Amino acid sequence: MASGEEDGAVDEKENNNKKKTKSAIVTAWLTFYNIAMTAGWLVLAMAMARFYIQKGTHKGLYRSIARTIKFFQTFALVEVGHCAIGIVRTSVIVTGVQVCSRIFLVWFITNSIRQIQNEESVILFLVVWTLTEITRYSYYTFKLLHHLPYFVKWARYNLFIILYPLGVIGELLTIYAALPVVRRTGMFSMRLPNKYNVSFDYYYCLIIVMLSYIPLFPQLYFHMLRQRRRVLHGEVIVEKDD
Amino acid sequence: MFHKSHPQFYPARQSIRLDPKGKSLKDEDVLQHLPVGTTATFYFRDLGAQISWVTVFLTEYTGPLVIYLLFYFRVPFIYAPKYDFTTSKHWVVHLACMCHSFHYVKRLLETLFVHRFSHGTMPLRNIFKNCSYYWGFAAWMAYYINHPLYTPPSEFTNIQFILVTLEFFNFCQIGNLSIHIALRNLRPPGSKTRKIPYPTKNPFTWIFVLVSCPNYTYELGSWLGFTLMTQCLPVAFFTLVGFIQMTVWAKGKHRSYLKEFRDYPPLRSPILPFVL
């Protein structure tokens, strides 16, 4: 009886310990992940700056950092996993849309369509992404370490106000520049007749992608603005519940 | 009564509860039998604009019927002008049109004469969602099947194969209808009682031994048959998406059955025997 109670108490303590070790592992992983990503984007920033200083032109800049950006941007898919298993409290859909749009641009536009790699719009969105990601990942890192300098918080919730629209402009201009090449080469497209009885026109797909920025971008932008008001000014936003 | 004092909230839109976070009361609940004292407090919630199930079903099923025929007859502005009002030279295309049209006519007739609905209405925005789904997919499928450059199943998948898919399709259509009729007969007219469905004298209902929602099983079978008949990727997509949605519904229904009936047959799976 008495030993039974002690066993019960020991079990509960063991459970608590298990929970603590689990969340310690989670925190360790998230901290490592965010530090690694901050470092990665810092490396990208320095590589871009060095290239421009040495060569004096942006031509060839994309090629020089192509592998690095493909690696770090693709690795960000892991963040969707974080949301899905609940160790990060953000909507899976919001994160999913953002990561997917980045991956789409990197793999299906700039990586696949060489002719547009030296466009100025590419440099524009690369710079924007680099600044945004360095701020974002260092914000998460400091937050996990419980030592968040105000200027990092300020940067995370203010720089996006200009960077976000600038990034969208860069992305849209890049896709627009790619359109003639896609039309001419018919890349990624499938025409009739074929045994699957289906057709796909990458050109029109890109046009639809560009149009989809119209409903999607404001939603993400206002989501960030609402976050900003809540975090910086402690405003309580009442969400309509359905 | 509430409707009289607040005319914009017609009864279908009202959700009345005894507790703000609890479940809604049912239409059949009688005041005397509710767990309240001499005075009762009710909480009202507006469910939003409502539309009847019958209206939604009729609209969402008439669309594909009409839309497919527009593509089948190659109405102008869809394909190149030289093909306007021509007919396909492949007999499987005519067969596919008959199957598709038969399927939706069957659904319309079932909506009018067979189904007995538990809830009279659903939220209005559902009609836009549902119609986009059915009409959109119908147009996408019909465009390719009736296309002048359509490729029918190749030489080695010959006439026998197409006829087998046709028979399979018909088998599943009859099966689906049998299940709908069996489910309807569980419920006397005008009532909303829920009972466990069992196999009847009709062999098509014997699948109830292994499956909770065989109407979905047969539906999946029909569309698989149609996919193999037409060998068209959009049709395969439609079948897949439908399968995923029906599995979600079947699992929910299966869970409700288990919760409501102690003696629910243990051998049954939601939609696929033993598997899902």
Coordinates of C-alpha atoms in Angstrom, one line a residue:
Chain A
M1 CA 0.0 0.0 0.0
A2 CA 2.5 2.5 1.1
S3 CA 5.0 1.2 -1.5
G4 CA 2.1 1.4 -4.0
E5 CA 1.7 5.1 -3.4
E6 CA 5.4 5.7 -3.6
D7 CA 5.5 3.9 -6.9
G8 CA 2.6 6.1 -8.1
A9 CA 4.5 9.2 -7.1
V10 CA 7.7 7.9 -8.7
D11 CA 5.7 7.3 -12.0
E12 CA 4.4 10.8 -12.0
K13 CA 7.8 12.2 -11.4
E14 CA 9.2 10.0 -14.2
N15 CA 6.5 11.3 -16.5
N16 CA 7.3 14.9 -15.6
N17 CA 11.0 14.2 -16.2
K18 CA 10.2 12.7 -19.5
K19 CA 8.2 15.8 -20.5
K20 CA 11.0 18.0 -19.4
T21 CA 13.7 16.1 -21.3
K22 CA 11.4 16.1 -24.4
S23 CA 10.9 19.8 -24.3
A24 CA 14.7 20.3 -23.6
I25 CA 15.4 18.3 -26.7
V26 CA 12.9 20.3 -28.7
T27 CA 14.3 23.6 -27.5
A28 CA 17.9 22.4 -28.3
W29 CA 16.9 21.4 -31.8
L30 CA 15.0 24.6 -32.5
T31 CA 17.9 26.7 -31.1
F32 CA 20.4 24.8 -33.3
Y33 CA 18.1 25.1 -36.3
N34 CA 17.6 28.8 -36.0
I35 CA 21.3 29.5 -35.3
A36 CA 22.2 27.4 -38.4
M37 CA 19.7 29.3 -40.6
T38 CA 20.9 32.7 -39.3
A39 CA 24.4 31.7 -40.1
G40 CA 23.5 30.3 -43.5
W41 CA 21.7 33.5 -44.6
L42 CA 24.6 35.6 -43.2
V43 CA 27.0 33.6 -45.4
L44 CA 24.7 34.3 -48.3
A45 CA 24.7 38.0 -47.5
M46 CA 28.5 38.2 -47.3
A47 CA 28.9 36.1 -50.5
M48 CA 26.6 38.5 -52.4
A49 CA 28.3 41.6 -51.0
R50 CA 31.8 40.3 -51.8
F51 CA 30.8 39.3 -55.3
Y52 CA 29.4 42.8 -56.0
I53 CA 32.4 44.6 -54.5
Q54 CA 34.9 42.4 -56.4
K55 CA 33.1 42.3 -59.8
G56 CA 31.2 45.6 -59.7
T57 CA 28.3 44.0 -61.5
H58 CA 25.3 41.8 -60.5
K59 CA 25.8 39.6 -63.6
G60 CA 26.8 36.2 -62.5
L61 CA 25.9 36.9 -58.9
Y62 CA 23.0 34.5 -58.9
R63 CA 25.2 31.6 -60.3
S64 CA 27.8 32.2 -57.6
I65 CA 25.3 31.7 -54.7
A66 CA 22.9 29.3 -56.5
R67 CA 23.8 26.2 -54.6
T68 CA 23.8 27.9 -51.2
I69 CA 20.5 29.5 -51.6
K70 CA 18.9 26.3 -52.9
F71 CA 20.2 24.5 -49.9
F72 CA 19.1 26.9 -47.2
Q73 CA 15.7 27.8 -48.8
T74 CA 14.8 24.2 -49.3
F75 CA 15.8 23.3 -45.8
A76 CA 13.2 25.7 -44.6
L77 CA 10.6 23.0 -45.4
V78 CA 11.5 21.7 -42.0
E79 CA 9.6 24.6 -40.5
V80 CA 6.3 23.3 -42.0
G81 CA 7.1 20.1 -40.1
H82 CA 7.6 22.1 -36.9
C83 CA 4.2 23.6 -37.2
A84 CA 2.6 20.3 -38.1
I85 CA 3.9 18.5 -35.0
G86 CA 3.1 21.5 -32.8
I87 CA 6.5 22.4 -31.5
V88 CA 6.1 25.8 -33.1
R89 CA 2.8 27.6 -32.6
T90 CA 2.1 29.0 -36.1
S91 CA -0.5 27.9 -38.6
V92 CA 0.7 25.2 -40.9
I93 CA -1.1 26.8 -43.8
V94 CA 0.6 30.2 -43.4
T95 CA 4.0 28.7 -43.1
G96 CA 3.3 26.3 -45.9
V97 CA 2.2 29.0 -48.3
Q98 CA 5.3 31.1 -47.6
V99 CA 7.8 28.3 -47.8
C100 CA 6.2 26.9 -51.0
S101 CA 6.2 30.2 -52.8
R102 CA 10.0 30.6 -52.0
I103 CA 10.7 27.0 -53.2
F104 CA 8.7 27.6 -56.3
L105 CA 10.7 30.7 -57.2
V106 CA 14.0 29.1 -56.4
W107 CA 13.5 25.8 -58.1
F108 CA 10.9 26.4 -60.8
I109 CA 11.9 29.9 -61.9
T110 CA 15.5 31.0 -61.2
N111 CA 17.0 27.5 -61.2
S112 CA 15.2 26.3 -64.3
I113 CA 15.2 29.4 -66.5
R114 CA 18.8 30.5 -67.0
Q115 CA 18.0 33.4 -69.2
I116 CA 16.5 35.4 -66.3
Q117 CA 19.2 34.8 -63.8
N118 CA 20.9 38.1 -64.4
E119 CA 17.8 40.2 -64.1
E120 CA 17.8 43.1 -61.6
S121 CA 14.6 41.8 -60.1
V122 CA 16.4 38.7 -59.0
I123 CA 18.9 40.7 -57.1
L124 CA 16.0 42.7 -55.6
F125 CA 14.3 39.7 -54.1
L126 CA 17.5 38.0 -53.1
V127 CA 18.5 41.1 -51.1
V128 CA 15.1 41.3 -49.5
W129 CA 14.9 37.6 -48.7
T130 CA 18.4 37.8 -47.1
L131 CA 17.6 40.7 -44.9
T132 CA 14.3 39.3 -43.9
E133 CA 15.6 35.8 -43.1
I134 CA 18.6 37.0 -41.1
T135 CA 16.3 39.2 -39.0
R136 CA 13.7 36.5 -38.6
Y137 CA 16.0 33.6 -37.6
S138 CA 18.1 35.7 -35.2
Y139 CA 14.8 36.9 -33.6
Y140 CA 13.8 33.2 -33.1
T141 CA 17.3 32.4 -31.8
F142 CA 17.3 35.1 -29.2
K143 CA 13.8 34.4 -28.2
L144 CA 14.7 30.7 -27.5
L145 CA 17.7 31.8 -25.5
H146 CA 15.5 34.2 -23.5
H147 CA 17.7 37.2 -24.3
L148 CA 15.9 39.2 -26.9
P149 CA 17.5 42.7 -27.6
Y150 CA 14.8 45.2 -28.4
F151 CA 16.4 46.2 -31.8
V152 CA 16.0 42.6 -33.1
K153 CA 12.4 42.6 -32.1
W154 CA 12.0 46.1 -33.6
A155 CA 13.6 44.9 -36.9
R156 CA 11.5 41.8 -37.1
Y157 CA 8.3 43.6 -36.8
N158 CA 9.1 46.8 -38.7
L159 CA 11.4 46.0 -41.6
F160 CA 8.8 43.7 -43.2
I161 CA 6.6 46.8 -43.8
I162 CA 8.9 47.8 -46.7
L163 CA 10.7 44.5 -47.4
Y164 CA 7.6 42.5 -48.0
P165 CA 6.2 44.6 -50.8
L166 CA 9.7 45.0 -52.3
G167 CA 10.2 41.3 -52.3
V168 CA 6.8 40.7 -54.0
I169 CA 7.8 43.2 -56.7
G170 CA 11.1 41.5 -57.3
E171 CA 9.4 38.1 -57.5
L172 CA 6.6 39.2 -59.8
L173 CA 9.0 41.0 -62.1
T174 CA 11.2 37.9 -62.3
I175 CA 8.2 35.7 -63.2
Y176 CA 7.1 38.3 -65.8
A177 CA 10.6 38.3 -67.3
A178 CA 10.5 34.5 -67.5
L179 CA 7.2 34.4 -69.5
P180 CA 8.6 34.9 -73.0
V181 CA 11.3 32.2 -72.4
V182 CA 8.7 29.7 -71.2
R183 CA 6.4 30.4 -74.1
R184 CA 9.2 30.0 -76.6
T185 CA 10.6 26.8 -75.2
G186 CA 7.4 25.2 -74.0
M187 CA 9.2 24.0 -70.9
F188 CA 7.4 21.9 -68.3
S189 CA 4.5 21.7 -70.6
M190 CA 2.6 18.8 -72.0
R191 CA 0.4 18.9 -75.1
L192 CA -2.3 16.8 -76.7
P193 CA -2.5 14.1 -78.0
N194 CA -0.9 11.9 -75.3
K195 CA -1.9 8.7 -73.6
Y196 CA -2.9 10.4 -70.4
N197 CA -5.4 12.6 -72.1
V198 CA -4.3 15.7 -70.2
S199 CA -2.4 18.9 -71.1
F200 CA -0.5 21.4 -69.0
D201 CA 0.8 24.8 -70.1
Y202 CA 3.4 26.2 -67.8
Y203 CA 3.0 29.6 -69.4
Y204 CA -0.6 29.9 -68.3
C205 CA 0.3 28.3 -65.0
L206 CA 2.8 31.1 -64.3
I207 CA 0.1 33.7 -65.2
I208 CA -2.2 32.1 -62.7
V209 CA 0.6 32.1 -60.1
M210 CA 1.2 35.8 -60.7
L211 CA -2.6 36.5 -60.3
S212 CA -2.7 34.5 -57.1
Y213 CA -0.4 37.1 -55.5
I214 CA -3.4 39.4 -55.6
P215 CA -5.5 37.6 -53.0
L216 CA -2.6 36.0 -51.1
F217 CA -0.2 38.8 -50.5
P218 CA -2.6 41.2 -48.6
Q219 CA -3.7 38.3 -46.4
L220 CA -0.1 37.5 -45.4
Y221 CA 0.8 41.2 -45.1
F222 CA -2.2 42.0 -42.8
H223 CA -1.4 38.9 -40.8
M224 CA 2.1 40.3 -40.1
L225 CA 0.6 43.8 -39.3
R226 CA -1.8 42.2 -36.8
Q227 CA 1.2 40.3 -35.2
R228 CA 3.1 43.6 -35.1
R229 CA 0.4 45.4 -33.2
R230 CA 0.0 42.6 -30.8
V231 CA 3.7 42.2 -30.1
L232 CA 4.9 45.8 -30.1
H233 CA 1.9 47.5 -28.6
G234 CA 0.3 44.8 -26.6
E235 CA -3.0 45.4 -28.4
V236 CA -5.5 42.6 -28.0
I237 CA -7.0 41.7 -31.3
V238 CA -10.4 40.0 -31.1
E239 CA -10.8 37.5 -33.8
K240 CA -14.2 36.8 -35.2
D241 CA -15.1 33.2 -34.3
D242 CA -17.2 31.3 -36.7
Chain B
M1 CA -41.7 31.8 -31.5
F2 CA -38.3 33.4 -31.5
H3 CA -38.8 33.9 -35.2
K4 CA -41.8 36.1 -34.5
S5 CA -39.8 38.6 -32.3
H6 CA -36.7 38.4 -34.6
P7 CA -38.0 37.9 -38.1
Q8 CA -34.7 37.8 -39.8
F9 CA -33.7 34.6 -37.9
Y10 CA -36.0 32.0 -39.5
P11 CA -36.0 28.7 -37.7
A12 CA -33.5 26.9 -39.9
R13 CA -30.9 29.5 -38.9
Q14 CA -31.5 29.3 -35.2
S15 CA -29.2 27.3 -32.9
I16 CA -30.7 27.1 -29.4
R17 CA -28.6 25.8 -26.5
L18 CA -29.0 25.5 -22.8
D19 CA -25.3 26.2 -22.3
P20 CA -23.3 28.6 -24.4
K21 CA -20.5 26.1 -25.1
G22 CA -22.8 23.0 -25.3
K23 CA -24.4 21.2 -28.2
S24 CA -27.5 22.6 -29.9
L25 CA -30.9 21.3 -29.0
K26 CA -32.6 19.2 -31.6
D27 CA -35.8 20.2 -33.4
E28 CA -37.7 17.3 -31.7
D29 CA -36.8 18.3 -28.1
V30 CA -39.8 19.1 -26.1
L31 CA -39.7 21.9 -23.4
Q32 CA -41.2 19.7 -20.7
H33 CA -38.5 17.1 -21.1
L34 CA -35.5 19.4 -20.9
P35 CA -33.4 19.5 -17.7
V36 CA -34.6 23.0 -16.7
G37 CA -36.5 24.3 -13.6
T38 CA -39.4 26.7 -13.6
T39 CA -37.6 29.3 -15.6
A40 CA -35.2 28.4 -18.5
T41 CA -32.4 30.4 -20.1
F42 CA -31.7 29.6 -23.7
Y43 CA -28.7 30.8 -25.7
F44 CA -29.2 31.7 -29.4
R45 CA -26.6 31.5 -32.1
D46 CA -27.1 32.6 -35.7
L47 CA -26.0 29.8 -38.0
G48 CA -25.8 32.2 -40.9
A49 CA -27.9 32.1 -44.1
Q50 CA -29.2 28.6 -44.8
I51 CA -30.1 26.8 -48.0
S52 CA -31.9 23.5 -48.2
W53 CA -30.0 20.3 -49.0
V54 CA -32.3 19.4 -51.8
T55 CA -31.7 22.7 -53.6
V56 CA -27.9 22.3 -53.2
F57 CA -27.9 18.7 -54.5
L58 CA -30.1 19.6 -57.5
T59 CA -27.9 22.5 -58.4
E60 CA -24.6 20.8 -58.0
Y61 CA -25.7 17.7 -59.9
T62 CA -27.5 19.5 -62.8
G63 CA -24.3 21.4 -63.6
P64 CA -22.1 18.4 -64.5
L65 CA -24.9 16.9 -66.5
V66 CA -25.3 20.0 -68.7
I67 CA -21.6 20.9 -68.8
Y68 CA -20.4 17.5 -69.9
L69 CA -23.0 17.6 -72.7
L70 CA -21.8 21.0 -73.9
F71 CA -18.3 19.5 -74.3
Y72 CA -19.7 16.3 -75.9
F73 CA -21.5 18.2 -78.6
R74 CA -18.5 20.4 -79.0
V75 CA -20.4 23.6 -78.7
P76 CA -18.5 26.6 -80.2
F77 CA -15.6 28.5 -78.4
I78 CA -14.3 25.4 -76.6
Y79 CA -12.3 23.6 -79.3
A80 CA -11.0 25.0 -82.6
P81 CA -13.8 26.2 -84.9
K82 CA -13.4 23.4 -87.4
Y83 CA -14.5 21.0 -84.8
D84 CA -17.7 22.8 -83.8
F85 CA -20.7 20.5 -83.4
T86 CA -18.7 17.5 -84.7
T87 CA -18.8 14.2 -82.9
S88 CA -15.9 12.0 -81.8
K89 CA -15.0 9.0 -84.0
H90 CA -14.2 6.9 -80.9
W91 CA -17.1 4.8 -79.6
V92 CA -15.7 4.8 -76.1
V93 CA -16.3 8.6 -76.0
H94 CA -20.0 8.0 -76.7
L95 CA -20.0 5.3 -74.0
A96 CA -18.4 7.7 -71.5
C97 CA -21.0 10.3 -72.2
M98 CA -23.8 7.9 -71.5
C99 CA -22.2 6.7 -68.3
H100 CA -21.5 10.2 -67.0
S101 CA -25.0 11.4 -67.9
F102 CA -26.6 8.3 -66.4
H103 CA -24.7 8.8 -63.2
Y104 CA -25.9 12.4 -62.7
V105 CA -29.5 11.7 -63.8
K106 CA -29.4 8.9 -61.2
R107 CA -28.2 11.3 -58.5
L108 CA -30.9 13.8 -59.4
L109 CA -33.6 11.2 -59.2
E110 CA -32.2 9.9 -55.9
T111 CA -32.3 13.5 -54.5
L112 CA -35.9 13.9 -55.4
F113 CA -37.2 10.4 -54.6
V114 CA -34.8 8.4 -52.4
H115 CA -32.8 10.4 -49.9
R116 CA -34.2 11.2 -46.5
F117 CA -32.2 14.1 -45.0
S118 CA -31.5 14.5 -41.2
H119 CA -30.9 18.2 -41.4
G120 CA -33.1 20.3 -43.7
T121 CA -30.5 22.9 -44.5
M122 CA -26.8 23.7 -44.7
P123 CA -24.9 27.1 -44.7
L124 CA -25.4 29.1 -47.8
R125 CA -21.7 29.4 -48.7
N126 CA -21.6 25.6 -49.2
I127 CA -23.5 25.9 -52.5
F128 CA -20.6 27.9 -54.0
K129 CA -18.0 25.6 -52.7
N130 CA -19.8 22.4 -53.8
C131 CA -20.8 23.7 -57.2
S132 CA -17.3 24.9 -57.9
Y133 CA -16.0 21.4 -57.1
Y134 CA -18.5 19.5 -59.2
W135 CA -18.9 21.9 -62.1
G136 CA -15.1 22.6 -62.2
F137 CA -14.1 18.9 -62.3
A138 CA -16.9 18.1 -64.7
A139 CA -15.6 20.7 -67.1
W140 CA -12.0 19.6 -66.7
M141 CA -12.8 16.0 -67.4
A142 CA -15.2 16.6 -70.2
Y143 CA -12.8 18.9 -72.0
Y144 CA -10.2 16.1 -72.4
I145 CA -12.5 13.1 -73.0
N146 CA -14.4 15.0 -75.8
H147 CA -11.3 16.6 -77.2
P148 CA -10.7 16.0 -81.0
L149 CA -7.2 14.8 -80.0
Y150 CA -8.4 12.4 -77.4
T151 CA -6.5 9.1 -77.3
P152 CA -8.7 6.1 -76.5
P153 CA -7.3 3.1 -74.6
S154 CA -4.6 1.6 -76.8
E155 CA -4.8 -1.5 -79.0
F156 CA -3.8 -4.0 -76.4
T157 CA -6.6 -2.8 -74.0
N158 CA -9.2 -3.8 -76.5
I159 CA -12.9 -3.9 -76.7
Q160 CA -13.1 -6.6 -73.9
F161 CA -11.4 -4.3 -71.5
I162 CA -13.7 -1.3 -72.2
L163 CA -16.7 -3.6 -71.8
V164 CA -15.4 -4.9 -68.5
T165 CA -15.0 -1.4 -67.2
L166 CA -18.5 -0.6 -68.4
E167 CA -19.9 -3.6 -66.6
F168 CA -18.0 -2.7 -63.5
F169 CA -19.3 0.8 -63.6
N170 CA -22.9 -0.4 -64.0
F171 CA -22.5 -2.9 -61.2
C172 CA -21.3 -0.2 -58.9
Q173 CA -24.1 2.1 -59.9
I174 CA -26.7 -0.5 -59.1
G175 CA -24.9 -1.3 -55.9
N176 CA -24.9 2.4 -54.9
L177 CA -28.6 2.7 -55.7
S178 CA -29.4 -0.4 -53.6
I179 CA -27.6 1.0 -50.6
H180 CA -29.4 4.3 -50.9
I181 CA -32.7 2.5 -51.0
A182 CA -31.8 0.2 -48.1
L183 CA -30.8 3.3 -46.1
R184 CA -34.0 5.1 -47.0
N185 CA -36.1 2.1 -45.8
L186 CA -34.5 2.2 -42.4
R187 CA -36.3 5.5 -41.8
P188 CA -40.1 5.9 -41.9
P189 CA -41.2 8.9 -43.9
G190 CA -40.9 12.2 -42.1
S191 CA -38.8 10.8 -39.2
K192 CA -35.2 11.3 -38.3
T193 CA -34.5 8.1 -36.5
R194 CA -31.1 6.4 -36.9
K195 CA -30.8 2.7 -37.1
I196 CA -28.0 0.2 -37.9
P197 CA -28.2 -0.8 -41.6
Y198 CA -28.1 -4.6 -42.2
P199 CA -27.9 -6.7 -45.4
T200 CA -31.3 -7.3 -47.0
K201 CA -32.5 -9.8 -49.6
N202 CA -30.8 -7.7 -52.3
P203 CA -27.3 -9.2 -52.9
F204 CA -25.9 -5.8 -53.5
T205 CA -26.5 -5.0 -49.8
W206 CA -24.6 -8.0 -48.5
I207 CA -21.5 -5.8 -48.4
F208 CA -23.0 -4.3 -45.2
V209 CA -21.4 -7.3 -43.5
L210 CA -18.0 -5.8 -44.1
V211 CA -18.5 -2.1 -44.6
S212 CA -20.3 0.7 -42.8
C213 CA -20.8 3.0 -45.7
P214 CA -20.9 0.9 -48.8
N215 CA -22.6 3.6 -50.8
Y216 CA -19.1 5.3 -50.8
T217 CA -17.5 2.0 -51.7
Y218 CA -19.7 1.6 -54.7
E219 CA -19.2 5.2 -55.7
L220 CA -15.4 4.8 -55.6
G221 CA -15.9 1.6 -57.7
S222 CA -18.0 3.5 -60.3
W223 CA -15.4 6.2 -60.7
L224 CA -12.5 3.7 -60.9
G225 CA -14.4 2.0 -63.7
F226 CA -14.9 5.3 -65.5
T227 CA -11.2 6.2 -65.1
L228 CA -10.1 2.9 -66.6
M229 CA -12.7 3.3 -69.4
T230 CA -11.5 6.8 -70.4
Q231 CA -7.8 6.5 -69.4
C232 CA -7.9 10.2 -68.6
L233 CA -5.6 11.7 -65.9
P234 CA -8.1 14.4 -64.8
V235 CA -10.7 11.6 -64.2
A236 CA -8.1 9.8 -62.1
F237 CA -7.6 13.0 -60.1
F238 CA -11.3 13.4 -59.6
T239 CA -11.6 9.8 -58.4
L240 CA -8.7 10.3 -56.0
V241 CA -10.1 13.5 -54.5
G242 CA -13.6 12.0 -54.2
F243 CA -12.1 9.0 -52.5
I244 CA -10.3 11.1 -49.9
Q245 CA -13.4 13.1 -49.1
M246 CA -15.6 10.0 -48.9
T247 CA -13.1 8.3 -46.6
V248 CA -13.3 11.2 -44.3
W249 CA -17.1 11.1 -44.3
A250 CA -17.1 7.3 -43.9
K251 CA -14.8 7.4 -40.9
G252 CA -16.9 10.0 -39.3
K253 CA -20.1 8.1 -39.9
H254 CA -18.5 4.9 -38.6
R255 CA -17.4 6.6 -35.5
S256 CA -20.9 7.9 -34.9
Y257 CA -22.4 4.5 -35.4
L258 CA -19.9 3.0 -32.8
K259 CA -20.7 5.8 -30.3
E260 CA -24.5 5.5 -30.7
F261 CA -24.9 1.7 -30.9
R262 CA -23.5 -0.7 -28.3
D263 CA -24.1 -3.7 -30.4
Y264 CA -22.6 -2.4 -33.6
P265 CA -21.1 -5.3 -35.7
P266 CA -17.4 -5.4 -35.0
L267 CA -16.4 -6.8 -38.4
R268 CA -17.2 -3.6 -40.3
S269 CA -14.7 -1.1 -41.7
P270 CA -15.7 2.4 -42.7
I271 CA -15.3 2.2 -46.5
L272 CA -12.9 -0.5 -47.7
P273 CA -13.3 -4.1 -46.3
F274 CA -10.6 -4.8 -43.7
V275 CA -8.4 -2.0 -45.0
L276 CA -9.9 1.5 -44.3

